[in-house]
CSV table of C-alpha atoms (C1' of nucleotides) in Angstrom, one decimal:
chain,number,residue,atom,x,y,z
A,1093,MET,CA,14.4,3.1,7.4
A,1094,SER,CA,17.2,4.5,5.3
A,1095,LEU,CA,19.5,6.3,7.8
A,1096,PRO,CA,20.9,3.1,9.4
A,1097,HIS,CA,21.7,1.8,6.0
A,1098,ALA,CA,23.4,5.0,5.0
A,1099,ILE,CA,25.5,4.7,8.1
A,1100,LEU,CA,26.3,1.0,7.4
A,1101,THR,CA,27.5,2.0,3.9
A,1102,ALA,CA,29.6,4.8,5.2
A,1103,LEU,CA,31.2,2.5,7.8
A,1104,LEU,CA,31.9,-0.2,5.3
A,1105,GLU,CA,33.7,2.3,3.1
A,1106,LYS,CA,35.7,3.3,6.2
A,1107,PRO,CA,35.3,2.6,9.9
A,1108,SER,CA,34.7,5.9,11.7
A,1109,SER,CA,33.6,7.6,14.9
A,1110,GLY,CA,30.4,9.5,15.2
A,1111,LEU,CA,31.8,12.9,14.5
A,1112,GLU,CA,33.8,11.6,11.5
A,1113,LEU,CA,30.6,10.2,10.1
A,1114,THR,CA,28.9,13.5,10.6
A,1115,ARG,CA,31.6,15.2,8.6
A,1116,ARG,CA,31.4,12.7,5.9
A,1117,PHE,CA,27.6,13.1,5.8
A,1118,ASP,CA,28.2,16.8,5.3
A,1119,LYS,CA,30.1,15.8,2.1
A,1120,SER,CA,29.6,12.9,-0.2
A,1121,ILE,CA,26.8,10.7,1.3
A,1122,GLY,CA,25.0,13.8,2.6
A,1123,TYR,CA,24.5,15.0,-0.9
A,1124,PHE,CA,21.6,12.6,-1.2
A,1125,TRP,CA,21.0,11.6,2.4
A,1126,SER,CA,21.8,14.3,5.0
A,1127,ALA,CA,21.9,13.7,8.7
A,1128,THR,CA,22.8,15.7,11.8
A,1129,HIS,CA,25.1,14.4,14.5
A,1130,GLN,CA,22.2,13.7,16.9
A,1131,GLN,CA,20.6,11.4,14.4
A,1132,ILE,CA,23.8,9.7,13.8
A,1133,TYR,CA,24.7,9.1,17.4
A,1134,ARG,CA,21.2,7.8,18.1
A,1135,GLU,CA,21.4,5.5,15.2
A,1136,LEU,CA,24.9,4.2,16.1
A,1137,GLY,CA,23.5,3.2,19.5
A,1138,LYS,CA,20.7,1.3,17.9
A,1139,LEU,CA,22.9,-0.4,15.4
A,1140,GLU,CA,25.3,-1.5,18.1
A,1141,ALA,CA,22.5,-2.8,20.3
A,1142,ASP,CA,21.2,-4.8,17.3
A,1143,GLY,CA,24.6,-6.4,16.8
A,1144,LEU,CA,25.1,-4.9,13.3
A,1145,ILE,CA,28.2,-2.8,14.2
A,1146,ARG,CA,30.7,-2.8,17.1
A,1147,THR,CA,33.2,-0.3,18.6
A,1148,LEU,CA,36.7,-1.0,17.4
A,1149,PRO,CA,38.6,-2.9,20.2
A,1150,ALA,CA,41.4,-1.2,22.0
A,1151,GLU,CA,39.1,1.8,22.7
A,1152,GLN,CA,37.7,2.6,26.1
A,1153,PRO,CA,34.3,4.2,25.7
A,1154,ALA,CA,34.1,7.3,27.9
A,1155,ARG,CA,31.9,10.2,27.5
A,1156,GLY,CA,34.1,12.8,25.8
A,1157,GLN,CA,36.3,10.2,24.0
A,1158,ARG,CA,36.1,9.2,20.4
A,1159,LYS,CA,34.6,5.8,19.7
A,1160,SER,CA,35.2,4.2,16.3
A,1161,TYR,CA,32.8,1.7,14.8
A,1162,GLU,CA,33.1,-1.1,12.3
A,1163,VAL,CA,30.5,-3.2,10.6
A,1164,LEU,CA,29.9,-6.8,11.7
A,1165,PRO,CA,29.0,-9.5,9.2
A,1166,ALA,CA,25.3,-9.3,10.3
A,1167,GLY,CA,25.4,-5.6,9.4
A,1168,ARG,CA,26.8,-6.3,5.9
A,1169,ALA,CA,24.1,-8.9,5.4
A,1170,GLU,CA,21.4,-6.5,6.4
A,1171,LEU,CA,22.7,-3.8,4.1
A,1172,ALA,CA,22.8,-6.3,1.2
A,1173,ARG,CA,19.3,-7.4,2.0
A,1174,TRP,CA,18.0,-3.8,2.1
A,1175,THR,CA,19.8,-2.8,-1.1
A,1176,ALA,CA,18.2,-5.6,-3.1
A,1177,ALA,CA,14.7,-5.2,-1.6
A,1178,SER,CA,12.0,-3.6,-3.7
A,1179,GLN,CA,11.1,-0.2,-2.4
A,1180,GLU,CA,8.4,2.4,-3.4
A,1181,PRO,CA,9.7,5.7,-4.7
A,1182,LYS,CA,8.7,8.5,-2.3
A,1183,PRO,CA,6.3,11.0,-3.9
A,1184,LEU,CA,7.8,14.4,-4.7
A,1185,ARG,CA,7.5,17.0,-1.9
A,1186,ASP,CA,8.6,20.5,-2.8
A,1187,ALA,CA,7.7,23.7,-1.0
A,1188,LEU,CA,8.7,25.9,-3.9
A,1189,LEU,CA,6.2,24.4,-6.2
A,1190,LEU,CA,3.6,24.7,-3.5
A,1191,ARG,CA,4.4,28.4,-3.2
A,1192,LEU,CA,4.0,28.8,-7.0
A,1193,ARG,CA,0.6,27.2,-6.8
A,1194,ALA,CA,-0.3,29.5,-3.8
A,1195,ALA,CA,1.0,32.5,-5.8
A,1196,ALA,CA,-1.6,31.7,-8.5
A,1197,VAL,CA,-4.2,32.5,-5.8
A,1198,VAL,CA,-2.7,35.2,-3.6
A,1199,GLY,CA,-0.4,36.9,-6.1
A,1200,THR,CA,3.3,36.6,-6.9
A,1201,ALA,CA,4.6,39.5,-4.9
A,1202,GLY,CA,8.0,38.8,-3.3
A,1203,LEU,CA,8.3,35.3,-4.9
A,1204,GLY,CA,10.6,36.4,-7.8
A,1205,ASP,CA,13.5,37.3,-5.4
A,1206,ASP,CA,13.4,33.9,-3.9
A,1207,LEU,CA,13.3,32.1,-7.2
A,1208,ARG,CA,16.4,34.0,-8.2
A,1209,ARG,CA,18.1,33.0,-5.0
A,1210,HIS,CA,17.2,29.4,-5.5
A,1211,LEU,CA,18.6,29.6,-9.0
A,1212,GLU,CA,21.9,30.8,-7.6
A,1213,LEU,CA,22.0,28.1,-5.0
A,1214,HIS,CA,21.3,25.4,-7.6
A,1215,GLU,CA,23.9,26.8,-10.0
A,1216,ARG,CA,26.5,26.7,-7.2
A,1217,GLN,CA,25.6,23.1,-6.3
A,1218,LEU,CA,25.8,22.1,-10.0
A,1219,ALA,CA,29.2,23.7,-10.3
A,1220,GLU,CA,30.4,21.8,-7.1
A,1221,TYR,CA,29.2,18.5,-8.5
A,1222,GLN,CA,30.9,19.1,-11.8
A,1223,GLU,CA,34.1,19.9,-9.9
A,1224,ILE,CA,33.9,16.6,-8.1
A,1225,GLU,CA,33.2,14.8,-11.4
A,1226,LYS,CA,36.3,16.3,-13.0
A,1227,ARG,CA,38.4,15.5,-9.9
A,1228,ASP,CA,37.2,12.0,-8.9
A,1229,PHE,CA,36.1,10.5,-12.2
A,1230,PRO,CA,38.6,11.2,-14.9
A,1231,PRO,CA,37.9,9.3,-18.2
A,1232,GLY,CA,40.3,6.4,-17.4
A,1233,LYS,CA,38.9,5.5,-14.1
A,1234,ASP,CA,36.1,3.0,-14.5
A,1235,GLY,CA,36.1,0.0,-12.1
A,1236,PRO,CA,32.7,-1.3,-11.1
A,1237,GLN,CA,32.7,0.8,-7.9
A,1238,ASP,CA,33.7,3.9,-9.8
A,1239,ARG,CA,30.9,3.3,-12.3
A,1240,LEU,CA,28.3,3.1,-9.6
A,1241,GLN,CA,29.5,6.1,-7.7
A,1242,HIS,CA,29.8,8.1,-10.9
A,1243,LEU,CA,26.2,7.1,-11.7
A,1244,VAL,CA,25.1,8.6,-8.4
A,1245,LEU,CA,27.0,11.8,-9.0
A,1246,ARG,CA,25.4,11.9,-12.5
A,1247,ALA,CA,22.0,11.9,-10.9
A,1248,GLY,CA,23.0,14.9,-8.8
A,1249,ILE,CA,24.3,16.7,-11.8
A,1250,ASP,CA,21.2,16.0,-13.9
A,1251,LEU,CA,18.9,17.0,-11.1
A,1252,GLU,CA,20.7,20.3,-10.6
A,1253,THR,CA,20.6,20.8,-14.3
A,1254,PHE,CA,16.9,20.3,-14.3
A,1255,TRP,CA,16.4,22.8,-11.5
A,1256,THR,CA,18.5,25.5,-13.0
A,1257,GLY,CA,16.8,25.1,-16.3
A,1258,TRP,CA,13.3,25.1,-14.8
A,1259,LEU,CA,14.0,28.1,-12.6
A,1260,ARG,CA,15.4,30.1,-15.5
A,1261,HIS,CA,12.2,29.3,-17.5
A,1262,ALA,CA,10.1,30.2,-14.5
A,1263,LEU,CA,11.8,33.6,-14.2
A,1264,GLU,CA,11.2,34.3,-17.8
A,1265,GLU,CA,7.5,33.6,-17.3
A,1266,PHE,CA,7.5,35.8,-14.2
A,1267,ALA,CA,8.9,38.7,-16.2
A,1268,GLU,CA,6.0,38.5,-18.6
A,1269,LEU,CA,3.4,38.2,-15.8
A,1270,PRO,CA,1.2,41.4,-15.3
A,1271,GLY,CA,1.5,41.9,-11.6
A,1272,ALA,CA,4.9,40.4,-11.2
A,1273,ASP,CA,7.6,42.2,-9.2
A,1274,PRO,CA,10.3,43.4,-11.5
A,1275,ALA,CA,13.9,42.3,-11.1
B,631,MET,CA,5.5,24.1,7.9
B,632,SER,CA,4.1,23.6,4.5
B,633,LEU,CA,1.0,21.4,5.0
B,634,PRO,CA,-1.1,24.2,6.5
B,635,HIS,CA,-0.3,26.4,3.6
B,636,ALA,CA,-1.1,23.6,1.1
B,637,ILE,CA,-4.5,23.4,2.7
B,638,LEU,CA,-5.0,27.1,2.7
B,639,THR,CA,-4.2,27.1,-1.0
B,640,ALA,CA,-6.6,24.3,-1.7
B,641,LEU,CA,-9.4,25.9,0.3
B,642,LEU,CA,-9.0,29.2,-1.4
B,643,GLU,CA,-9.3,27.5,-4.8
B,644,LYS,CA,-12.5,25.9,-3.4
B,645,PRO,CA,-14.0,25.6,0.1
B,646,SER,CA,-14.2,21.9,0.9
B,647,SER,CA,-14.6,19.3,3.7
B,648,GLY,CA,-11.8,17.2,5.0
B,649,LEU,CA,-12.5,14.3,2.8
B,650,GLU,CA,-12.9,16.4,-0.3
B,651,LEU,CA,-9.5,17.9,0.5
B,652,THR,CA,-8.1,14.4,0.9
B,653,ARG,CA,-9.4,13.5,-2.6
B,654,ARG,CA,-7.9,16.7,-4.1
B,655,PHE,CA,-4.6,16.0,-2.4
B,656,ASP,CA,-4.6,12.6,-4.1
B,657,LYS,CA,-4.8,14.5,-7.4
B,658,SER,CA,-3.4,17.9,-8.3
B,659,ILE,CA,-1.8,19.3,-5.1
B,660,GLY,CA,-0.7,15.9,-3.9
B,661,TYR,CA,1.5,15.6,-7.0
B,662,PHE,CA,4.1,17.8,-5.1
B,663,TRP,CA,2.7,17.8,-1.6
B,664,SER,CA,1.0,14.6,-0.6
B,665,ALA,CA,-1.0,14.2,2.7
B,666,THR,CA,-3.2,11.6,4.3
B,667,HIS,CA,-6.6,12.3,5.7
B,668,GLN,CA,-5.3,12.1,9.3
B,669,GLN,CA,-2.8,14.8,8.6
B,670,ILE,CA,-5.5,16.9,7.0
B,671,TYR,CA,-8.0,16.6,9.8
B,672,ARG,CA,-5.4,17.3,12.4
B,673,GLU,CA,-4.2,20.4,10.5
B,674,LEU,CA,-7.8,21.6,9.8
B,675,GLY,CA,-8.4,21.6,13.6
B,676,LYS,CA,-5.2,23.7,14.2
B,677,LEU,CA,-6.1,26.2,11.4
B,678,GLU,CA,-9.5,26.7,12.8
B,679,ALA,CA,-8.2,27.1,16.3
B,680,ASP,CA,-5.7,29.7,15.0
B,681,GLY,CA,-8.6,31.6,13.3
B,682,LEU,CA,-7.3,31.1,9.8
B,683,ILE,CA,-10.2,29.2,8.5
B,684,ARG,CA,-13.8,28.5,9.7
B,685,THR,CA,-16.5,26.0,9.1
B,686,LEU,CA,-19.1,27.2,6.6
B,687,PRO,CA,-22.2,28.5,8.5
B,688,ALA,CA,-25.4,26.5,8.2
B,689,GLU,CA,-23.6,23.3,9.1
B,690,GLN,CA,-23.9,21.6,12.4
B,691,PRO,CA,-20.7,19.8,13.3
B,692,ALA,CA,-21.5,16.3,14.4
B,693,ARG,CA,-19.2,13.3,14.3
B,694,GLY,CA,-20.1,11.6,11.1
B,695,GLN,CA,-21.2,14.6,9.3
B,696,ARG,CA,-19.4,16.6,6.6
B,697,LYS,CA,-18.0,19.9,7.7
B,698,SER,CA,-16.9,22.4,5.0
B,699,TYR,CA,-14.2,25.0,5.6
B,700,GLU,CA,-13.5,28.3,4.1
B,701,VAL,CA,-10.5,30.6,4.4
B,702,LEU,CA,-10.7,33.7,6.6
B,703,PRO,CA,-8.9,37.0,5.7
B,704,ALA,CA,-6.2,36.2,8.3
B,705,GLY,CA,-5.6,32.9,6.5
B,706,ARG,CA,-5.2,34.5,3.2
B,707,ALA,CA,-2.8,37.0,4.7
B,708,GLU,CA,-0.8,34.2,6.3
B,709,LEU,CA,-0.6,32.4,3.0
B,710,ALA,CA,0.6,35.5,1.1
B,711,ARG,CA,3.2,36.1,3.8
B,712,TRP,CA,4.5,32.5,3.6
B,713,THR,CA,4.5,32.5,-0.2
B,714,ALA,CA,6.7,35.6,-0.3
B,715,ALA,CA,9.0,34.6,2.5
B,716,SER,CA,12.5,33.4,1.7
B,717,GLN,CA,12.9,29.7,2.3
B,718,GLU,CA,15.9,27.3,2.1
B,719,PRO,CA,15.6,24.5,-0.4
B,720,LYS,CA,15.5,21.2,1.3
B,721,PRO,CA,18.5,19.0,0.5
B,722,LEU,CA,17.9,16.0,-1.7
B,723,ARG,CA,16.9,12.7,0.0
B,724,ASP,CA,16.6,9.7,-2.2
B,725,ALA,CA,16.8,6.1,-1.0
B,726,LEU,CA,17.5,4.8,-4.5
B,727,LEU,CA,20.7,6.7,-4.9
B,728,LEU,CA,21.7,5.5,-1.4
B,729,ARG,CA,21.1,1.9,-2.5
B,730,LEU,CA,23.3,2.5,-5.5
B,731,ARG,CA,26.0,3.7,-3.3
B,732,ALA,CA,25.5,0.7,-1.0
B,733,ALA,CA,25.7,-1.6,-4.0
B,734,ALA,CA,29.1,-0.3,-4.8
B,735,VAL,CA,30.1,-1.9,-1.5
B,736,VAL,CA,27.9,-5.0,-1.1
B,737,GLY,CA,27.2,-5.8,-4.7
B,738,THR,CA,24.4,-5.1,-7.2
B,739,ALA,CA,22.6,-8.4,-6.9
B,740,GLY,CA,18.8,-7.8,-7.0
B,741,LEU,CA,19.0,-4.0,-7.6
B,742,GLY,CA,18.5,-4.2,-11.4
B,743,ASP,CA,14.9,-5.4,-11.1
B,744,ASP,CA,13.9,-2.6,-8.9
B,745,LEU,CA,15.6,0.0,-11.2
B,746,ARG,CA,13.5,-1.4,-14.0
B,747,ARG,CA,10.4,-1.2,-11.9
B,748,HIS,CA,11.1,2.4,-10.9
B,749,LEU,CA,11.7,3.3,-14.6
B,750,GLU,CA,8.3,2.0,-15.4
B,751,LEU,CA,6.6,3.9,-12.6
B,752,HIS,CA,8.3,7.2,-13.7
B,753,GLU,CA,7.4,6.5,-17.3
B,754,ARG,CA,3.8,6.1,-16.2
B,755,GLN,CA,3.9,9.3,-14.1
B,756,LEU,CA,5.4,11.2,-17.0
B,757,ALA,CA,2.6,10.0,-19.3
B,758,GLU,CA,0.0,11.1,-16.8
B,759,TYR,CA,1.5,14.6,-16.5
B,760,GLN,CA,1.6,14.9,-20.3
B,761,GLU,CA,-2.0,13.9,-20.5
B,762,ILE,CA,-2.9,16.6,-18.0
B,763,GLU,CA,-0.9,19.2,-19.9
B,764,LYS,CA,-2.7,18.3,-23.1
B,765,ARG,CA,-6.1,18.5,-21.4
B,766,ASP,CA,-5.7,21.5,-19.1
B,767,PHE,CA,-3.2,23.7,-20.9
B,768,PRO,CA,-4.0,23.9,-24.6
B,769,PRO,CA,-2.0,26.6,-26.5
B,770,GLY,CA,-4.6,29.3,-26.3
B,771,LYS,CA,-5.1,29.2,-22.5
B,772,ASP,CA,-2.7,31.5,-20.8
B,773,GLY,CA,-4.1,33.8,-18.1
B,774,PRO,CA,-1.7,34.6,-15.2
B,775,GLN,CA,-3.2,31.7,-13.1
B,776,ASP,CA,-2.8,29.3,-16.0
B,777,ARG,CA,0.7,30.3,-16.6
B,778,LEU,CA,1.7,29.7,-13.0
B,779,GLN,CA,-0.1,26.3,-12.7
B,780,HIS,CA,1.4,25.3,-16.0
B,781,LEU,CA,4.8,26.1,-14.7
B,782,VAL,CA,4.3,23.8,-11.8
B,783,LEU,CA,3.2,21.0,-14.1
B,784,ARG,CA,6.2,21.7,-16.2
B,785,ALA,CA,8.4,21.0,-13.2
B,786,GLY,CA,6.7,17.7,-12.7
B,787,ILE,CA,7.2,16.8,-16.4
B,788,ASP,CA,10.8,17.8,-16.4
B,789,LEU,CA,11.5,15.9,-13.2
B,790,GLU,CA,10.0,12.7,-14.5
B,791,THR,CA,11.9,13.2,-17.7
B,792,PHE,CA,15.1,13.5,-15.7
B,793,TRP,CA,14.3,10.3,-13.8
B,794,THR,CA,13.4,8.2,-16.8
B,795,GLY,CA,16.5,9.4,-18.6
B,796,TRP,CA,18.8,8.7,-15.7
B,797,LEU,CA,17.3,5.3,-14.9
B,798,ARG,CA,17.7,4.2,-18.5
B,799,HIS,CA,21.3,5.3,-18.4
B,800,ALA,CA,21.8,3.5,-15.1
B,801,LEU,CA,20.4,0.3,-16.6
B,802,GLU,CA,22.7,0.5,-19.5
B,803,GLU,CA,25.7,0.8,-17.1
B,804,PHE,CA,24.3,-2.1,-15.1
B,805,ALA,CA,24.2,-4.3,-18.2
B,806,GLU,CA,28.0,-3.7,-18.6
B,807,LEU,CA,28.9,-4.4,-15.0
B,808,PRO,CA,30.7,-7.7,-14.3
B,809,GLY,CA,28.7,-9.1,-11.5
B,810,ALA,CA,25.4,-7.5,-12.4
B,811,ASP,CA,22.2,-9.6,-12.5
B,812,PRO,CA,21.0,-10.1,-16.1
B,813,ALA,CA,17.6,-8.8,-17.3
C,492,DA,C1',-32.5,-4.8,10.8
C,493,DC,C1',-28.0,-5.3,8.2
C,494,DT,C1',-24.4,-3.9,5.5
C,495,DC,C1',-21.6,-0.8,3.1
C,496,DA,C1',-19.7,3.4,1.9
C,497,DC,C1',-19.0,7.9,3.6
C,498,DA,C1',-16.9,11.0,6.9
C,499,DT,C1',-14.4,12.4,10.9
C,500,DG,C1',-11.5,11.5,14.3
C,501,DT,C1',-7.8,9.1,18.2
C,502,DA,C1',-3.7,6.8,19.5
C,503,DA,C1',0.8,5.2,19.1
C,504,DC,C1',4.9,5.3,16.8
C,505,DG,C1',9.0,6.7,14.0
C,506,DA,C1',12.0,10.0,11.9
C,507,DG,C1',13.9,14.5,11.7
C,508,DT,C1',14.9,19.1,14.0
C,509,DT,C1',16.4,22.3,17.6
C,510,DA,C1',18.4,23.4,21.8
C,511,DC,C1',21.0,22.3,25.3
C,512,DA,C1',24.3,19.5,28.5
C,513,DT,C1',28.6,17.3,29.6
C,514,DG,C1',33.3,15.3,29.4
C,515,DA,C1',38.0,15.4,27.3
C,516,DT,C1',41.9,17.7,25.1
C,517,DT,C1',44.7,21.4,23.6
C,518,DC,C1',46.6,25.7,23.6
C,519,DC,C1',47.7,30.1,25.7
D,1175,DG,C1',44.0,27.2,35.3
D,1176,DG,C1',40.8,29.3,31.8
D,1177,DA,C1',39.1,29.3,27.3
D,1178,DA,C1',38.3,27.1,23.1
D,1179,DT,C1',37.5,23.1,20.6
D,1180,DC,C1',36.5,18.3,20.0
D,1181,DA,C1',33.3,14.7,20.9
D,1182,DT,C1',29.4,12.4,22.6
D,1183,DG,C1',25.1,12.5,24.3
D,1184,DT,C1',19.8,14.1,26.3
D,1185,DA,C1',15.4,16.2,26.0
D,1186,DA,C1',11.6,18.2,23.8
D,1187,DC,C1',9.1,19.0,19.8
D,1188,DT,C1',7.1,18.7,15.0
D,1189,DC,C1',5.7,16.2,11.2
D,1190,DG,C1',4.4,12.1,8.9
D,1191,DT,C1',2.7,7.2,9.0
D,1192,DT,C1',-0.1,3.2,10.5
D,1193,DA,C1',-3.7,1.2,12.6
D,1194,DC,C1',-7.8,1.6,14.5
D,1195,DA,C1',-12.4,3.7,16.3
D,1196,DT,C1',-16.8,5.9,15.9
D,1197,DG,C1',-20.7,7.9,13.9
D,1198,DT,C1',-24.0,8.8,9.7
D,1199,DG,C1',-26.8,7.9,5.8
D,1200,DA,C1',-28.3,5.1,1.8
D,1201,DG,C1',-29.6,0.8,-0.2
D,1202,DT,C1',-31.7,-3.8,0.3
DNA sequence: ACTCACATGTAACGAGTTACATGATTCC
DNA sequence: GGAATCATGTAACTCGTTACATGTGAGT
């Protein structure tokens, strides 16, 4: 039940059409809640049917024509309710860790390459986040909204820092393993 | 496509019945790939139909009677293939970060309590992992299998360390925020 | 016989993914 | 007017979740 609220947040930040939302989900919000355009259109339909958003007036809704949405008061209320509601953290689910565990049984052949590839990807993501931090959150800027958004970005940076650190450690261990494939 | 491989790994470590698997998923493997008994039974049926596992002989399959499975050579081969195959890391998906972003728009009322609750949960999980580390991976024990399983546990420990650290930081920020709810 | 715990399974639903379809606009 | 692009939308499928159903065996 998070996608509708992700969309409400995005629309409150700025009313948009489906495709614009899709683009924005590819960037900022998508960093921690990704969505495809099919999901977004489906959800926009539901949100409108539920009276939480509406199409901006002065727009005629035809098939191939852009339709922009804005959040209604009921939508803002629902978002506030959801934000404050207590929610269980979802248990971790990571295929790479599963593969490591499987490798303990069927051998590590071929796994090292993918670990290196993942390390590269996480390094790149970390660099991207750090760029954003430098660009969007310079030392002076610290209104309440900035503080909160910076906090979210911090989580991304710390997470990628964790992954790169752990992957480097894992690769060191791999190098020492008897049957491990060499670099 | 990870659940079948999680099951194959578990069955290779030790042939089991559906309910035994469910129990084991609540513990070790479930720490990074959880599954309910319905998922497991459904998947066991598919794996058997695909010829990757079989019920242990000398067991008559009746409705309320336990049925133990073991992995066939084809299953082991499939698991090795999957383990070595290159896979994309799944993008992060975290509702708490989403809620923080939403709070930047609709206000932080009520969120602080849940942050504190999450901090407690992650602290507990971290303590549990550290217990397991002390118990299962004492300094002397370091065969190849131990090294790999220890590596997986390390990931869990480092991840929980990240979360507890970040949540503490977030709560500090919250305390300084103008409209934030007090502790 | 009754109940409870064990063990396996069905059914319905919700969310996410993939592939494809269709209408409008722009540019050559 | 044909092709490419923008924009919205459908359909089918997989995976995970929730609630419930059914059968077995052990204890009292």
